[in-house]
Amino acid sequence: MHRSLAARHDRFLLTRPFRISRGVKTEADMVTVTIRAGALEGRGEGVPYARYGESVESALEAIEGIRPAIEAGAGREELLSLLPAGAARNAVDCALWDLEAREAGRSVAELIGAPEPGPLASALTIVIDTPMMMGVAARRAAAAPLLKVKVDGRLPDAQIRAVRNAAPDSKLIVDPNESWDARLVEAMQPVLAELRVDLLEQPVSAEIDACLETFQHRVPIAADESIHTSTELDLVARRYEVVNVKLDKSGGLTEGLRLAQAARARGLGLMTGCMVSSSLSIAAALHIARMSDFADLDGPLWLAKDHPGGVEDRDGTLYPPVKGFWGTP
């Protein structure tokens, strides 16, 4: 059956600024792909990220370059060699999964051979601000089972302490987004242990993380910017205890599942993350989150308006989209 592929730029306004060590954003830009075959269509979303040299324009150009192949019938396996890992491939891969599920009359979970995603605890993000304001934000979210604390290299001790005091019972992930150096990582170990931090995510730049190979740390460290696909696991496993799978890094659910399974086979912990995205991204990521120790999928909760029928948050418990939204016939 003849296919048609369309890709567009979607922009979503945020309810409040999303501030991390790398900068601040007030809107989220996505690339949405639709692949139609007869009366059926599959959708996928990718979020280009400047940290990886991506832009909306470059992603759309990349997708346009493979449109003839996809329209001629290329599937997810062929896609792995048509595009490199990244947001463009993610959008196309997830659209193919969605279309495949609808054509087969079976859900993506059934195609994978896994249980359907259910409600799960997802981190609520406390973005960088003054320690006092971060404490205020944490107090509002204190009922959530898991909080993610964004920090940089200036006041991490005071910021984490303010969040812990405001949310004494929540698990904590601390995420410097590569803004620390080796000396600060070492200096923060007693603080992280004292404040019962459960996970430290990508404290140093991926370019200098060799320092973690011999580092004695008191809190597990997760790779984020240092891990994209399963081909990098041999190196990453020497430096980290946990890997953060993001579909925009792995280039889709197809490689994301391979990375998650390979990480588990090596005895590594697993985290599922996202960019600031809509529920269209999260619907696919839930299939990784089901396997994970930590989920950080609150991207849509920052949007002023999400897609109808998307994920729902209840005090840090994330409920999957309605049936038919993505990946279910």
XYZ file of C-alpha atoms in Angstrom:
329
model
C 0.000 0.000 0.000
C 1.323 3.442 -0.902
C 2.583 5.541 1.977
C 2.936 9.271 2.407
C 5.190 10.998 4.939
C 4.721 14.524 6.243
C 6.881 16.362 8.789
C 6.230 19.690 10.466
C 7.547 22.010 13.150
C 5.331 22.292 16.241
C 5.899 24.840 18.994
C 4.414 24.589 22.478
C 4.491 27.397 25.043
C 5.550 26.502 28.593
C 3.643 27.423 31.727
C 6.851 28.717 33.358
C 10.556 28.956 32.483
C 12.469 25.676 32.393
C 15.937 26.574 33.697
C 18.918 24.193 33.770
C 22.688 24.770 33.847
C 22.768 25.009 30.048
C 20.165 27.763 29.745
C 16.475 28.588 30.060
C 13.560 27.940 27.724
C 10.022 29.290 27.659
C 8.787 27.262 24.698
C 9.420 23.799 23.288
C 10.064 23.073 19.609
C 9.283 19.629 18.224
C 9.254 17.898 14.877
C 6.095 15.859 14.282
C 6.040 13.123 11.629
C 2.911 11.551 10.191
C 3.091 8.475 7.966
C -0.136 7.539 6.214
C -1.037 4.259 4.534
C -4.560 4.228 3.195
C -6.957 5.222 5.956
C -4.388 4.593 8.697
C -1.709 6.917 10.027
C 1.098 6.732 12.520
C 2.561 9.679 14.407
C 5.915 10.309 16.017
C 7.682 13.229 17.671
C 11.299 14.269 18.018
C 12.815 17.150 19.972
C 15.999 18.470 18.299
C 18.605 19.428 20.883
C 21.337 21.992 20.311
C 23.710 20.108 22.669
C 23.914 17.437 19.975
C 24.174 19.857 17.052
C 20.504 19.516 16.123
C 17.900 22.096 15.117
C 14.340 21.928 13.852
C 15.634 22.858 10.408
C 18.309 20.167 10.319
C 15.847 17.537 11.537
C 13.263 18.435 8.915
C 15.948 18.372 6.224
C 17.118 14.929 7.350
C 13.574 13.566 7.325
C 12.916 14.996 3.886
C 16.036 13.221 2.642
C 14.660 9.786 3.568
C 11.036 10.454 2.662
C 11.278 8.551 -0.667
C 12.625 5.460 1.107
C 9.920 5.510 3.792
C 7.170 6.108 1.230
C 8.542 3.173 -0.790
C 8.091 0.913 2.230
C 11.308 1.080 4.296
C 10.683 -0.099 7.843
C 12.225 0.444 11.251
C 15.236 -1.800 10.662
C 16.108 -0.070 7.401
C 15.682 3.284 9.144
C 18.615 2.485 11.440
C 20.965 2.758 8.470
C 19.138 5.641 6.783
C 19.537 8.160 9.624
C 21.907 8.527 12.572
C 20.596 8.376 16.119
C 18.843 11.607 17.039
C 15.554 13.466 17.077
C 14.829 13.090 13.349
C 15.151 9.318 13.444
C 13.134 9.179 16.657
C 10.178 10.961 15.084
C 10.159 8.645 12.057
C 10.773 5.465 14.069
C 7.914 6.181 16.473
C 5.588 7.040 13.599
C 6.449 3.666 12.039
C 5.735 1.852 15.330
C 2.370 3.616 15.596
C 1.457 2.795 11.999
C 2.602 -0.819 12.373
C 0.394 -1.269 15.437
C -2.643 0.103 13.629
C -2.019 -2.006 10.547
C -1.639 -5.145 12.666
C -4.621 -4.328 14.887
C -2.352 -4.908 17.884
C -0.771 -2.546 20.388
C 2.914 -1.654 20.422
C 3.172 -3.528 23.726
C 1.853 -6.658 22.009
C 4.299 -6.201 19.143
C 7.141 -5.927 21.670
C 5.805 -8.885 23.662
C 5.517 -6.867 26.859
C 2.774 -5.778 29.268
C 0.823 -2.635 28.482
C 2.255 0.465 30.196
C 0.453 1.352 33.407
C 0.651 4.178 35.941
C 4.198 4.814 37.152
C 6.088 7.187 39.397
C 7.725 9.894 37.296
C 10.091 12.542 38.563
C 8.752 16.065 38.861
C 11.502 18.546 37.986
C 12.602 21.356 40.272
C 14.450 23.759 37.976
C 17.356 26.021 38.902
C 16.409 29.028 41.013
C 17.436 30.518 44.338
C 17.525 27.917 47.107
C 14.497 29.569 48.715
C 12.411 29.402 45.524
C 13.504 25.835 44.847
C 12.331 24.974 48.338
C 8.978 26.601 47.600
C 8.637 24.571 44.393
C 9.610 21.372 46.204
C 7.045 22.019 48.939
C 4.315 22.194 46.309
C 5.500 18.851 44.884
C 6.314 17.175 48.209
C 3.612 14.524 47.730
C 5.433 13.192 44.656
C 7.458 10.018 45.214
C 10.369 11.266 43.065
C 11.805 14.728 42.437
C 14.550 15.727 40.031
C 16.671 18.653 41.200
C 18.392 20.715 38.516
C 21.596 22.394 39.749
C 24.726 24.023 38.396
C 28.145 24.670 39.896
C 27.248 27.726 41.976
C 24.978 26.767 44.894
C 24.302 23.032 44.607
C 24.649 22.338 48.325
C 22.108 24.997 49.331
C 19.757 24.151 46.459
C 19.622 20.412 47.186
C 19.332 21.050 50.923
C 16.368 23.391 50.375
C 14.585 20.759 48.286
C 15.272 17.979 50.782
C 13.999 20.083 53.701
C 10.808 20.874 51.778
C 10.257 17.289 50.564
C 11.656 15.000 53.260
C 10.028 11.824 51.957
C 10.602 12.068 48.198
C 13.388 10.227 46.419
C 15.824 12.663 44.789
C 17.714 12.701 41.516
C 20.276 15.505 41.268
C 21.090 16.634 37.719
C 23.906 19.140 37.101
C 23.639 18.677 33.295
C 27.435 18.397 32.879
C 28.123 21.615 34.836
C 30.381 20.172 37.564
C 34.061 19.316 37.423
C 35.754 16.343 39.052
C 36.706 18.369 42.131
C 33.116 19.436 42.773
C 31.811 15.902 42.270
C 34.181 14.734 44.987
C 33.396 17.637 47.318
C 29.650 17.025 47.011
C 29.758 13.340 47.974
C 29.191 13.871 51.738
C 26.347 16.299 50.991
C 24.661 13.912 48.562
C 24.905 11.082 51.082
C 23.681 13.225 53.980
C 20.655 14.453 52.008
C 19.766 10.920 50.872
C 20.147 11.591 47.172
C 19.274 8.438 45.236
C 20.992 9.246 41.947
C 23.478 11.776 40.560
C 22.902 12.279 36.842
C 25.710 13.257 34.439
C 27.627 15.576 36.770
C 30.567 16.215 34.401
C 30.784 16.807 30.675
C 30.729 13.697 28.507
C 34.074 14.875 27.115
C 35.833 14.528 30.482
C 33.936 11.685 32.156
C 36.965 9.378 32.062
C 37.623 10.802 35.537
C 34.693 8.719 36.814
C 36.413 5.406 36.043
C 38.498 5.496 39.231
C 36.251 7.767 41.278
C 34.989 6.437 44.619
C 31.468 7.759 45.023
C 28.784 7.324 47.654
C 25.786 7.836 45.353
C 25.140 5.983 42.075
C 25.932 8.029 38.959
C 23.830 7.909 35.783
C 25.009 8.566 32.251
C 22.831 10.927 30.218
C 24.772 12.976 27.675
C 27.425 10.231 27.681
C 25.100 7.516 26.351
C 23.080 7.508 23.136
C 23.010 3.974 21.718
C 23.976 0.442 22.695
C 27.293 0.769 20.805
C 28.619 3.002 23.619
C 27.802 0.679 26.509
C 31.220 -0.950 26.876
C 32.805 2.404 27.676
C 29.897 3.783 29.688
C 29.726 0.685 31.904
C 33.221 1.469 33.210
C 32.162 4.940 34.363
C 28.500 4.760 35.405
C 26.100 2.494 37.285
C 22.918 3.669 35.546
C 22.091 4.683 31.967
C 19.417 7.206 31.019
C 17.597 6.110 27.857
C 16.028 8.986 25.932
C 14.411 8.188 22.606
C 15.660 11.458 21.122
C 19.213 10.285 21.830
C 18.798 6.665 20.786
C 16.940 7.677 17.646
C 13.671 5.959 18.452
C 12.010 3.157 20.358
C 13.665 0.460 18.216
C 17.193 1.320 19.368
C 15.937 2.487 22.773
C 14.673 -1.012 23.532
C 17.998 -2.514 22.434
C 19.921 -0.111 24.635
C 17.694 -0.805 27.642
C 17.937 -4.560 27.223
C 21.713 -4.447 26.704
C 22.151 -2.244 29.779
C 20.140 -4.678 31.878
C 22.192 -7.591 30.539
C 25.319 -5.834 31.844
C 23.748 -5.394 35.270
C 23.378 -1.638 34.899
C 20.524 0.347 36.396
C 18.054 1.923 34.015
C 16.438 5.332 33.819
C 14.044 6.676 31.205
C 14.196 10.382 30.436
C 12.773 12.872 27.988
C 13.240 16.341 26.612
C 10.609 19.006 27.257
C 8.116 17.368 24.935
C 4.460 16.547 24.396
C 2.640 13.353 25.315
C 3.380 12.050 21.832
C 7.008 11.555 22.905
C 6.070 10.136 26.304
C 3.649 7.531 24.937
C 6.553 5.755 23.247
C 8.972 6.269 26.148
C 6.571 4.517 28.537
C 7.623 1.226 26.950
C 11.164 1.828 28.243
C 9.980 3.271 31.550
C 8.167 0.019 32.299
C 11.615 -1.638 32.517
C 13.311 1.161 34.449
C 14.371 1.912 38.013
C 13.760 5.639 37.543
C 11.413 7.489 35.181
C 11.755 11.186 34.372
C 8.917 11.828 31.940
C 7.339 15.078 33.097
C 8.066 16.940 29.832
C 4.377 17.438 28.917
C 3.609 18.797 32.381
C 5.553 21.940 31.477
C 3.388 22.689 28.442
C 0.633 25.268 28.571
C -1.356 22.949 26.294
C -0.653 19.309 25.428
C -2.269 17.039 22.840
C -5.806 15.992 23.883
C -5.874 12.559 25.464
C -2.231 12.630 26.525
C -0.592 11.569 29.772
C -2.059 12.647 33.093
C -0.135 13.431 36.278
C -1.490 12.875 39.764
C 1.098 13.975 42.355
C 3.998 12.433 40.480
C 2.176 9.327 39.263
C 1.949 9.387 35.482
C -1.013 7.753 33.773
C -0.690 6.620 30.129
C -2.566 8.364 27.313
C -6.081 7.264 26.395
C -6.457 4.209 24.175
C -5.876 5.107 20.540
C -3.626 8.092 21.279
C -0.409 6.342 20.163
C 0.592 2.739 19.661
C -2.866 1.239 20.099
C -5.358 0.536 17.307
